[in-house]
Short mmCIF file of C-alpha atoms in Angstrom, two decimals:
data_model
loop_
_atom_site.label_atom_id
_atom_site.label_comp_id
_atom_site.label_asym_id
_atom_site.label_seq_id
_atom_site.Cartn_x
_atom_site.Cartn_y
_atom_site.Cartn_z
CA UNK A 56 11.46 -99.45 86.65
CA UNK A 57 8.42 -97.58 85.33
CA UNK A 58 5.10 -97.86 87.20
CA UNK A 59 3.43 -100.11 84.59
CA UNK A 60 6.31 -102.59 84.61
CA UNK A 61 6.43 -102.61 88.40
CA UNK A 62 2.68 -103.17 88.57
CA UNK A 63 2.91 -106.07 86.10
CA UNK A 64 5.78 -107.62 88.06
CA UNK A 65 3.90 -107.36 91.36
CA UNK A 66 0.86 -109.01 89.74
CA UNK A 67 2.85 -111.76 88.02
CA UNK A 68 5.46 -112.72 90.66
CA UNK A 69 3.16 -114.33 93.25
CA UNK A 70 1.31 -116.22 90.51
CA UNK A 71 4.58 -117.62 89.14
CA UNK A 72 5.49 -118.80 92.63
CA UNK A 73 2.07 -120.43 93.07
CA UNK A 74 2.18 -122.13 89.66
CA UNK A 75 5.74 -123.31 90.23
CA UNK A 76 4.77 -124.72 93.63
CA UNK A 77 1.83 -126.56 92.08
CA UNK A 78 4.05 -127.94 89.32
CA UNK A 79 6.61 -129.19 91.84
CA UNK A 80 3.86 -130.76 93.95
CA UNK A 81 2.42 -132.53 90.90
CA UNK A 82 5.88 -133.78 89.90
CA UNK A 83 6.53 -134.99 93.46
CA UNK A 84 3.16 -136.75 93.58
CA UNK A 85 3.91 -138.36 90.23
CA UNK A 86 7.24 -139.56 91.57
CA UNK A 87 5.45 -141.16 94.52
CA UNK A 88 2.71 -142.63 92.36
CA UNK A 89 4.99 -144.28 89.81
CA UNK A 90 6.16 -147.18 92.02
CA UNK A 91 2.69 -147.51 93.53
CA UNK A 92 1.05 -147.76 90.10
CA UNK A 93 3.70 -150.18 88.84
CA UNK A 94 3.40 -152.49 91.83
CA UNK A 95 -0.38 -152.28 91.93
CA UNK A 96 -1.31 -152.61 88.27
CA UNK A 97 1.65 -153.82 86.17
CA UNK A 98 1.25 -157.37 84.89
CA UNK A 99 4.96 -157.94 85.57
CA UNK A 100 4.26 -158.02 89.29
CA UNK A 101 0.79 -159.55 89.52
CA UNK A 102 2.18 -163.00 90.44
CA UNK A 103 3.84 -161.88 93.69
CA UNK A 104 1.94 -161.94 96.99
CA UNK A 105 2.10 -158.77 99.04
CA UNK A 106 3.45 -158.59 102.53
CA UNK A 107 0.04 -157.56 103.78
CA UNK A 108 -3.45 -157.43 102.36
CA UNK A 109 -4.52 -157.48 98.73
CA UNK A 110 -2.78 -155.81 95.82
CA UNK A 111 -3.95 -152.23 95.31
CA UNK A 112 -3.04 -148.56 95.28
CA UNK A 113 -4.43 -147.66 98.71
CA UNK A 114 -2.86 -150.75 100.24
CA UNK A 115 0.51 -149.72 98.78
CA UNK A 116 0.46 -146.40 100.63
CA UNK A 117 -0.86 -148.07 103.77
CA UNK A 118 2.14 -150.41 103.79
CA UNK A 119 4.53 -147.53 103.08
CA UNK A 120 3.15 -145.75 106.15
CA UNK A 121 3.63 -148.90 108.23
CA UNK A 122 7.14 -149.37 106.86
CA UNK A 123 8.11 -145.85 107.89
CA UNK A 124 6.51 -145.83 111.34
CA UNK A 125 6.22 -149.51 112.35
CA UNK A 126 8.88 -151.28 110.30
CA UNK A 127 9.90 -153.68 113.07
CA UNK A 128 6.49 -155.30 113.36
CA UNK A 129 5.92 -155.24 109.61
CA UNK A 130 9.13 -157.08 108.75
CA UNK A 131 8.69 -159.54 111.60
CA UNK A 132 5.24 -160.54 110.38
CA UNK A 133 6.53 -160.72 106.81
CA UNK A 134 9.35 -163.05 107.74
CA UNK A 135 6.99 -165.34 109.63
CA UNK A 136 4.87 -165.50 106.50
CA UNK A 137 7.75 -166.32 104.16
CA UNK A 138 10.16 -168.32 106.35
CA UNK A 139 8.81 -171.71 105.26
CA UNK A 140 8.30 -170.74 101.63
CA UNK A 141 10.76 -171.85 98.97
CA UNK A 142 8.91 -170.80 95.85
CA UNK A 143 7.49 -167.36 96.59
CA UNK A 144 8.86 -163.84 96.43
CA UNK A 145 6.93 -161.35 98.55
CA UNK A 146 6.44 -157.78 97.35
CA UNK A 147 6.89 -155.03 99.91
CA UNK A 148 6.72 -151.25 99.35
CA UNK A 149 10.07 -149.94 100.52
CA UNK A 150 10.97 -146.22 100.61
CA UNK A 151 14.75 -146.86 100.58
CA UNK A 152 14.62 -148.83 97.34
CA UNK A 153 15.53 -147.58 93.87
CA UNK A 154 12.12 -148.73 92.57
CA UNK A 155 9.98 -147.90 95.59
CA UNK A 156 9.32 -151.56 96.34
CA UNK A 157 11.24 -154.83 96.62
CA UNK A 158 10.78 -158.54 96.16
CA UNK A 159 12.05 -160.40 99.23
CA UNK A 160 13.82 -163.73 98.85
CA UNK A 161 13.27 -166.87 100.91
CA UNK A 162 16.52 -168.17 102.41
CA UNK A 163 16.57 -171.24 100.13
CA UNK A 164 17.02 -169.04 97.04
CA UNK A 165 19.70 -166.72 98.43
CA UNK A 166 22.68 -168.90 97.50
CA UNK A 167 21.60 -169.23 93.87
CA UNK A 168 20.75 -165.54 93.68
CA UNK A 169 24.14 -164.47 95.05
CA UNK A 170 26.04 -166.56 92.48
CA UNK A 171 24.57 -164.79 89.45
CA UNK A 172 26.91 -162.66 87.29
CA UNK A 173 26.73 -158.87 87.25
CA UNK A 174 25.09 -158.81 83.80
CA UNK A 175 22.17 -160.81 85.19
CA UNK A 176 21.73 -159.67 88.80
CA UNK A 177 23.44 -156.32 89.28
CA UNK A 178 24.70 -154.78 92.51
CA UNK A 179 26.22 -151.89 90.54
CA UNK A 180 22.88 -150.97 88.97
CA UNK A 181 21.19 -150.91 92.36
CA UNK A 182 23.91 -148.75 93.96
CA UNK A 183 23.88 -146.26 91.09
CA UNK A 184 20.15 -145.73 91.32
CA UNK A 185 19.91 -145.66 95.11
CA UNK A 186 22.87 -143.31 95.57
CA UNK A 187 22.07 -141.21 92.47
CA UNK A 188 25.79 -141.21 91.75
CA UNK A 189 25.59 -138.80 88.83
CA UNK A 190 24.16 -136.07 91.04
CA UNK A 191 25.98 -136.84 94.26
CA UNK A 192 29.50 -135.96 95.33
CA UNK A 193 30.82 -139.18 93.84
CA UNK A 194 29.78 -138.68 90.24
CA UNK A 195 29.52 -141.48 87.69
CA UNK A 196 33.29 -141.76 87.35
CA UNK A 197 33.60 -143.16 90.86
CA UNK A 198 31.64 -146.23 89.77
CA UNK A 199 32.70 -146.34 86.12
CA UNK A 200 36.35 -146.18 87.12
CA UNK A 201 36.19 -148.14 90.36
CA UNK A 202 39.94 -148.36 91.03
CA UNK A 203 39.49 -148.55 94.79
CA UNK A 204 37.83 -151.96 94.44
CA UNK A 205 40.88 -153.82 93.05
CA UNK A 206 43.06 -152.05 95.60
CA UNK A 207 40.93 -153.42 98.40
CA UNK A 208 40.68 -156.90 96.92
CA UNK A 209 44.34 -157.30 95.98
CA UNK A 210 46.11 -155.42 98.72
CA UNK A 211 44.11 -156.16 101.83
CA UNK A 212 44.97 -159.81 102.37
CA UNK A 213 48.52 -159.44 101.10
CA UNK A 214 49.52 -156.45 103.16
CA UNK A 215 47.23 -156.22 106.16
CA UNK A 216 49.56 -158.16 108.45
CA UNK A 217 52.33 -155.66 107.74
CA UNK A 218 50.12 -152.74 108.78
CA UNK A 219 48.93 -154.05 112.14
CA UNK A 220 51.86 -152.53 114.04
CA UNK A 221 50.92 -149.13 112.61
CA UNK A 222 47.25 -149.68 113.35
CA UNK A 223 48.01 -150.67 116.93
CA UNK A 224 50.26 -147.67 117.47
CA UNK A 225 47.51 -145.32 116.33
CA UNK A 226 44.84 -147.21 118.25
CA UNK A 227 46.74 -146.82 121.54
CA UNK A 228 47.21 -143.09 120.95
CA UNK A 229 43.62 -142.59 119.80
CA UNK A 230 42.15 -144.47 122.76
CA UNK A 231 44.32 -142.51 125.15
CA UNK A 232 43.16 -139.20 123.69
CA UNK A 233 39.49 -140.24 123.49
CA UNK A 234 39.19 -141.78 126.95
CA UNK A 235 41.58 -139.99 129.29
CA UNK A 236 40.02 -136.63 128.42
CA UNK A 237 36.77 -137.94 129.95
CA UNK A 238 38.32 -139.48 133.07
CA UNK A 239 37.46 -138.08 136.50
CA UNK A 240 39.79 -137.94 139.51
CA UNK A 241 38.77 -141.45 140.57
CA UNK A 242 39.82 -142.93 137.24
CA UNK A 243 36.21 -143.37 136.13
CA UNK A 244 35.01 -142.61 132.61
CA UNK A 245 31.38 -142.34 131.54
CA UNK A 246 31.27 -142.64 127.77
CA UNK A 247 28.70 -142.41 125.06
CA UNK A 248 29.94 -145.44 123.15
CA UNK A 249 28.89 -144.28 119.68
CA UNK A 250 30.52 -140.85 119.80
CA UNK A 251 33.68 -142.10 121.51
CA UNK A 252 34.13 -145.11 119.21
CA UNK A 253 33.61 -142.92 116.15
CA UNK A 254 36.63 -140.85 117.17
CA UNK A 255 39.21 -143.52 117.90
CA UNK A 256 38.14 -145.96 115.15
CA UNK A 257 38.03 -143.32 112.43
CA UNK A 258 41.41 -141.96 113.45
CA UNK A 259 43.00 -145.42 113.46
CA UNK A 260 41.51 -146.30 110.08
CA UNK A 261 42.73 -143.06 108.59
CA UNK A 262 46.27 -143.89 109.67
CA UNK A 263 46.01 -146.46 106.87
CA UNK A 264 43.92 -144.38 104.46
CA UNK A 265 45.89 -141.12 104.43
CA UNK A 266 48.76 -141.76 106.83
CA UNK A 267 50.32 -139.68 109.59
CA UNK A 268 49.94 -136.80 110.49
CA UNK A 269 46.71 -136.14 108.55
CA UNK A 270 44.97 -138.97 110.43
CA UNK A 271 45.26 -136.85 113.60
CA UNK A 272 44.01 -133.63 112.04
CA UNK A 273 40.75 -132.80 113.82
CA UNK A 274 39.33 -130.79 110.94
CA UNK A 275 39.98 -133.63 108.51
CA UNK A 276 38.52 -136.25 110.85
CA UNK A 277 35.41 -134.17 111.50
CA UNK A 278 34.91 -133.78 107.75
CA UNK A 279 35.11 -137.52 107.12
CA UNK A 280 32.93 -138.33 110.13
CA UNK A 281 30.36 -135.73 109.16
CA UNK A 282 30.26 -137.30 105.73
CA UNK A 283 29.00 -140.25 107.78
CA UNK A 284 29.80 -142.83 105.20
CA UNK A 285 31.68 -146.09 105.12
CA UNK A 286 33.94 -147.87 102.75
CA UNK A 287 36.19 -150.35 104.55
CA UNK A 288 39.73 -149.13 104.45
CA UNK A 289 42.70 -151.38 103.99
CA UNK A 290 46.40 -151.67 104.64
CA UNK A 291 48.92 -151.23 101.89
CA UNK A 292 52.37 -149.71 101.65
CA UNK A 293 52.51 -146.05 102.59
CA UNK A 294 48.82 -145.07 102.46
CA UNK A 295 45.80 -145.65 100.27
CA UNK A 296 45.82 -142.24 98.67
CA UNK A 297 49.29 -142.97 97.28
CA UNK A 298 48.04 -146.32 96.01
CA UNK A 299 45.10 -144.68 94.26
CA UNK A 300 47.44 -142.30 92.45
CA UNK A 301 49.73 -145.16 91.39
CA UNK A 302 46.88 -147.23 90.01
CA UNK A 303 45.48 -144.19 88.26
CA UNK A 304 48.70 -143.76 86.25
CA UNK A 305 47.83 -146.82 84.19
CA UNK A 306 44.20 -145.92 83.81
CA UNK A 307 42.81 -144.22 80.68
CA UNK A 308 40.93 -141.82 82.93
CA UNK A 309 44.09 -140.78 84.80
CA UNK A 310 43.69 -137.16 83.77
CA UNK A 311 40.45 -137.19 85.74
CA UNK A 312 41.88 -139.14 88.67
CA UNK A 313 44.60 -136.59 89.40
CA UNK A 314 42.23 -133.67 89.79
CA UNK A 315 42.01 -132.47 93.42
CA UNK A 316 38.26 -133.06 93.58
CA UNK A 317 38.58 -136.67 92.41
CA UNK A 318 41.31 -137.35 94.98
CA UNK A 319 39.00 -135.94 97.65
CA UNK A 320 36.24 -138.22 96.36
CA UNK A 321 38.54 -141.24 96.60
CA UNK A 322 39.48 -140.41 100.19
CA UNK A 323 35.79 -140.04 101.06
CA UNK A 324 35.09 -143.35 99.35
CA UNK A 325 37.67 -145.13 101.49
CA UNK A 326 35.99 -143.55 104.51
CA UNK A 327 32.57 -144.47 103.13
CA UNK A 328 32.30 -147.83 104.91
CA UNK A 329 34.86 -147.10 107.59
CA UNK A 330 33.55 -144.38 109.84
CA UNK A 331 29.95 -145.53 110.22
CA UNK A 332 30.13 -149.33 109.97
CA UNK A 333 33.10 -149.74 112.30
CA UNK A 334 31.41 -147.52 114.87
CA UNK A 335 28.19 -149.48 114.49
CA UNK A 336 29.99 -152.81 114.98
CA UNK A 337 31.95 -151.71 118.05
CA UNK A 338 28.97 -150.00 119.69
CA UNK A 339 26.80 -153.08 119.22
CA UNK A 340 29.55 -155.30 120.63
CA UNK A 341 29.88 -153.13 123.74
CA UNK A 342 26.10 -153.03 124.19
CA UNK A 343 25.99 -156.82 123.90
CA UNK A 344 28.82 -157.23 126.41
CA UNK A 345 27.48 -154.92 129.12
CA UNK A 346 23.96 -156.23 128.54
CA UNK A 347 24.85 -159.77 129.62
CA UNK A 348 23.58 -161.00 133.01
CA UNK A 349 26.15 -160.24 135.71
CA UNK A 350 27.43 -163.80 136.07
CA UNK A 351 27.71 -164.37 132.33
CA UNK A 352 29.30 -160.94 131.94
CA UNK A 353 31.97 -161.67 134.55
CA UNK A 354 32.78 -165.02 132.96
CA UNK A 355 32.88 -163.59 129.44
CA UNK A 356 35.15 -160.67 130.37
CA UNK A 357 37.48 -162.96 132.32
CA UNK A 358 37.74 -165.42 129.42
CA UNK A 359 38.30 -162.65 126.89
CA UNK A 360 41.07 -161.14 129.02
CA UNK A 361 42.67 -164.53 129.50
CA UNK A 362 42.63 -165.10 125.74
CA UNK A 363 44.15 -161.67 125.05
CA UNK A 364 46.89 -162.17 127.66
CA UNK A 365 47.71 -165.63 126.32
CA UNK A 366 47.77 -164.41 122.70
CA UNK A 367 50.04 -161.50 123.62
CA UNK A 368 52.47 -163.85 125.32
CA UNK A 369 52.51 -166.35 122.45
CA UNK A 370 52.62 -163.78 119.64
CA UNK A 371 55.00 -161.39 121.38
CA UNK A 372 52.80 -158.33 120.98
CA UNK A 373 49.88 -156.84 119.10
CA UNK A 374 50.59 -158.25 115.66
CA UNK A 375 48.98 -160.46 113.01
CA UNK A 376 49.70 -163.65 114.94
CA UNK A 377 48.06 -162.11 118.00
CA UNK A 378 44.90 -161.22 116.08
CA UNK A 379 44.73 -164.73 114.63
CA UNK A 380 44.72 -166.32 118.08
CA UNK A 381 41.62 -164.50 119.35
CA UNK A 382 39.11 -167.27 118.64
CA UNK A 383 36.72 -166.46 121.48
CA UNK A 384 36.69 -162.78 120.60
CA UNK A 385 36.06 -163.75 116.98
CA UNK A 386 33.06 -165.83 118.08
CA UNK A 387 31.81 -162.97 120.27
CA UNK A 388 31.94 -160.49 117.36
CA UNK A 389 30.26 -162.95 115.00
CA UNK A 390 27.40 -163.38 117.47
CA UNK A 391 27.09 -159.62 117.95
CA UNK A 392 26.99 -159.03 114.19
CA UNK A 393 24.50 -161.86 113.76
CA UNK A 394 22.19 -160.43 116.41
CA UNK A 395 22.39 -156.83 115.22
CA UNK A 396 22.18 -156.38 111.45
CA UNK A 397 21.86 -152.68 110.78
CA UNK A 398 18.84 -153.10 108.52
CA UNK A 399 15.79 -155.30 108.11
CA UNK A 400 16.88 -156.15 104.56
CA UNK A 401 20.19 -156.58 102.76
CA UNK A 402 21.81 -158.12 99.69
CA UNK A 403 19.92 -155.70 97.42
CA UNK A 404 20.42 -156.14 93.67
CA UNK A 405 18.55 -155.35 90.45
CA UNK A 406 17.68 -157.74 87.61
CA UNK A 407 19.29 -156.37 84.44
CA UNK A 408 19.26 -159.27 81.96
CA UNK A 409 16.86 -159.04 79.03
CA UNK A 410 13.94 -161.29 79.69
CA UNK A 411 14.56 -161.21 83.43
CA UNK A 412 15.91 -164.10 85.50
CA UNK A 413 14.45 -167.52 86.28
CA UNK A 414 15.49 -169.49 89.36
CA UNK A 415 16.18 -173.22 89.07
CA UNK A 416 12.79 -173.94 90.68
CA UNK A 417 11.04 -172.08 87.84
CA UNK A 418 10.33 -168.86 89.75
CA UNK A 419 10.69 -165.93 87.31
CA UNK A 420 11.66 -162.32 88.08
CA UNK A 421 11.23 -159.56 85.47
CA UNK A 422 13.95 -157.18 84.31
CA UNK A 423 14.12 -154.06 86.47
CA UNK A 424 12.92 -155.75 89.64
CA UNK A 425 14.91 -155.19 92.83
CA UNK A 426 15.42 -158.17 95.10
CA UNK A 427 16.65 -158.33 98.69
CA UNK A 428 16.97 -160.75 101.60
CA UNK A 429 15.15 -160.33 104.94
CA UNK A 430 18.48 -160.30 106.76
CA UNK A 431 17.23 -159.48 110.27
CA UNK A 432 14.60 -162.20 110.13
CA UNK A 433 17.10 -164.81 108.92
CA UNK A 434 19.85 -163.96 111.39
CA UNK A 435 17.49 -164.00 114.38
CA UNK A 436 15.57 -167.10 113.31
CA UNK A 437 15.55 -169.80 116.02
CA UNK A 438 15.73 -172.39 113.25
CA UNK A 439 19.27 -171.30 112.40
CA UNK A 440 20.36 -169.78 115.71
CA UNK A 441 18.53 -171.38 118.65
CA UNK A 442 18.63 -169.72 122.04
CA UNK A 443 19.47 -166.15 122.91
CA UNK A 444 22.75 -164.27 122.59
CA UNK A 445 25.57 -166.83 122.86
CA UNK A 446 29.11 -165.40 122.58
CA UNK A 447 30.51 -168.95 122.26
CA UNK A 448 28.17 -170.06 119.48
CA UNK A 449 30.86 -170.28 116.77
CA UNK A 450 33.21 -172.16 119.11
CA UNK A 451 30.47 -174.70 119.80
CA UNK A 452 29.68 -175.13 116.10
CA UNK A 453 31.54 -178.14 114.59
CA UNK A 454 32.22 -176.03 111.48
CA UNK A 455 33.91 -173.33 113.62
CA UNK A 456 32.89 -170.45 111.32
CA UNK A 457 34.91 -167.24 111.61
CA UNK A 458 33.33 -163.82 111.77
CA UNK A 459 34.43 -163.29 108.15
CA UNK A 460 32.79 -166.54 106.98
CA UNK A 461 29.77 -165.89 104.75
CA UNK A 462 26.67 -168.02 104.20
CA UNK A 463 22.97 -167.61 103.27
CA UNK A 464 22.13 -167.43 106.99
CA UNK A 465 24.93 -164.98 107.89
CA UNK A 466 24.73 -162.05 105.50
CA UNK A 467 26.17 -159.16 107.47
CA UNK A 468 29.04 -158.70 104.99
CA UNK A 469 27.00 -159.70 101.96
CA UNK A 470 27.37 -162.81 99.82
CA UNK A 471 28.81 -163.54 96.39
CA UNK A 472 30.76 -161.09 94.23
CA UNK A 473 29.87 -157.83 96.05
CA UNK A 474 30.64 -159.24 99.51
CA UNK A 475 32.65 -156.77 101.57
CA UNK A 476 36.36 -157.22 100.75
CA UNK A 477 37.39 -155.07 103.72
CA UNK A 478 35.89 -157.30 106.39
CA UNK A 479 39.27 -158.69 107.49
CA UNK A 480 40.59 -155.20 108.09
CA UNK A 481 37.42 -154.21 109.93
CA UNK A 482 37.54 -157.18 112.28
CA UNK A 483 41.25 -156.66 112.95
CA UNK A 484 40.45 -153.07 113.93
CA UNK A 485 37.65 -154.26 116.22
CA UNK A 486 39.82 -156.86 117.95
CA UNK A 487 42.60 -154.36 118.61
CA UNK A 488 40.17 -151.86 120.12
CA UNK A 489 38.37 -154.41 122.29
CA UNK A 490 41.65 -155.97 123.46
CA UNK A 491 43.06 -152.66 124.68
CA UNK A 492 39.86 -151.66 126.45
CA UNK A 493 39.57 -155.05 128.18
CA UNK A 494 43.18 -155.00 129.34
CA UNK A 495 43.29 -151.34 130.40
CA UNK A 496 39.81 -150.78 131.85
CA UNK A 497 37.19 -152.43 134.00
CA UNK A 498 33.76 -152.25 132.40
CA UNK A 499 30.58 -151.85 134.41
CA UNK A 500 27.89 -154.44 133.68
CA UNK A 501 24.39 -153.09 133.01
CA UNK A 502 22.68 -156.47 133.03
CA UNK A 503 20.36 -155.39 130.24
CA UNK A 504 21.27 -154.41 126.70
CA UNK A 505 20.58 -150.75 125.88
CA UNK A 506 17.95 -150.35 123.20
CA UNK A 507 18.97 -149.24 119.74
CA UNK A 508 17.45 -146.27 117.95
CA UNK A 509 15.25 -147.29 115.01
CA UNK A 510 15.30 -145.13 111.88
CA UNK A 511 12.64 -146.61 109.59
CA UNK A 512 14.25 -149.96 108.66
CA UNK A 513 17.60 -149.30 110.35
CA UNK A 514 18.55 -149.77 114.01
CA UNK A 515 21.56 -147.95 115.44
CA UNK A 516 23.14 -148.39 118.91
CA UNK A 517 23.42 -144.68 119.51
CA UNK A 518 21.29 -143.76 122.50
CA UNK A 519 22.98 -140.48 123.48
CA UNK A 520 21.42 -140.57 126.95
CA UNK A 521 23.10 -143.87 127.83
CA UNK A 522 26.57 -143.93 129.35
CA UNK A 523 28.83 -146.94 129.85
CA UNK A 524 31.23 -146.72 132.77
CA UNK A 525 34.91 -147.62 132.43
CA UNK A 526 37.44 -147.56 135.26
CA UNK A 527 41.16 -147.52 134.78
CA UNK A 528 42.65 -150.83 135.85
CA UNK A 529 45.65 -150.84 138.13
CA UNK A 530 48.74 -152.12 136.35
CA UNK A 531 50.16 -155.35 137.68
#
């Protein structure tokens, strides 16, 4: 390079970097300003009261700050404001949303909202925009050609009972590997529930997703766990990867489906709601159990063990009949899920019909708006669930709802068309894990529930400093 060219380059290079940085900063600021300007000044949204204060640009960013750093208090005050309202949608800036803000539904409108068809109120549209599918690992084809959805819906109920023996076999082996490696010479185990549960639940689920021996491959399991995503797996003949390939044969996009990368994507999709959500559910259940007062804890554990022992005797082993007899455990899990929704909001969907959507009470929502339900507020509302944590609540309810039963005041698995089709598999997995731990180990009561870790609007039971103590029970 001649001296003049080198001199020009040295003069120009830093300026290009500076100008590029400024351009990126302006673009980023514009990206942040767009939802703020829309919410603050668009006539489409001027009819909706804000969660706090008056409508305006500065107030928008003030609420965003509060949502990021003080979400618990913000959503609690919002729910108190809207809990008795049947004809108002409240606007709240929300960093996790596809639009940057949401309209929150009162509970009285949730049932009507959840019944709307996909071409009016779209779950697919919301997921595409939030996950940025085109630019993520999934790609648009994963949603355009959603063959895993009919597999889950059609195969889960039909074939789950035939997979429970396989699930139980893997669960026993996975628990043995995960727990005995941490046992001291006195038979005592001090576990971090989140990390330990992630290992044995993911391994057991993958016995169904990809089969043996890949489900025990540490490198594979670490890859799926690190992906840290959940898509409830299911039980069908052989394994789910085989099922995906069979379904793909009859699909016009089959040439895409058989590519190695797409098969990897499908496996990750089946792990999408498995690894994280199952771990979340089990960890919360254990926290709820050990957090009971000593007397209530002793009674609850004794009754759960008695139910497991009775079900084993009547069913002749860990099978579908056994799982179906665990009514108290079902009630316990329902109460745990009710008390511990992962997020402050749920049931997110986007209005896609031209002209928007009008509720039966006359309340109108414009096209492009994202709606959601204040799930934590609803599921902890004394109006619907009086008293504190009650593991027998469902048993005492004349309707005897199951943990898989959905309603506008129990939204943990969703409601309407997009409701989680894998919830029966997930609960079967939970019941097998809890049954084995109860029968094989004594659990130390803490008397106070460990606090979850809040991440903006999410709360996870993953305090890595907290250990729960298990002791091997003496057989006989």
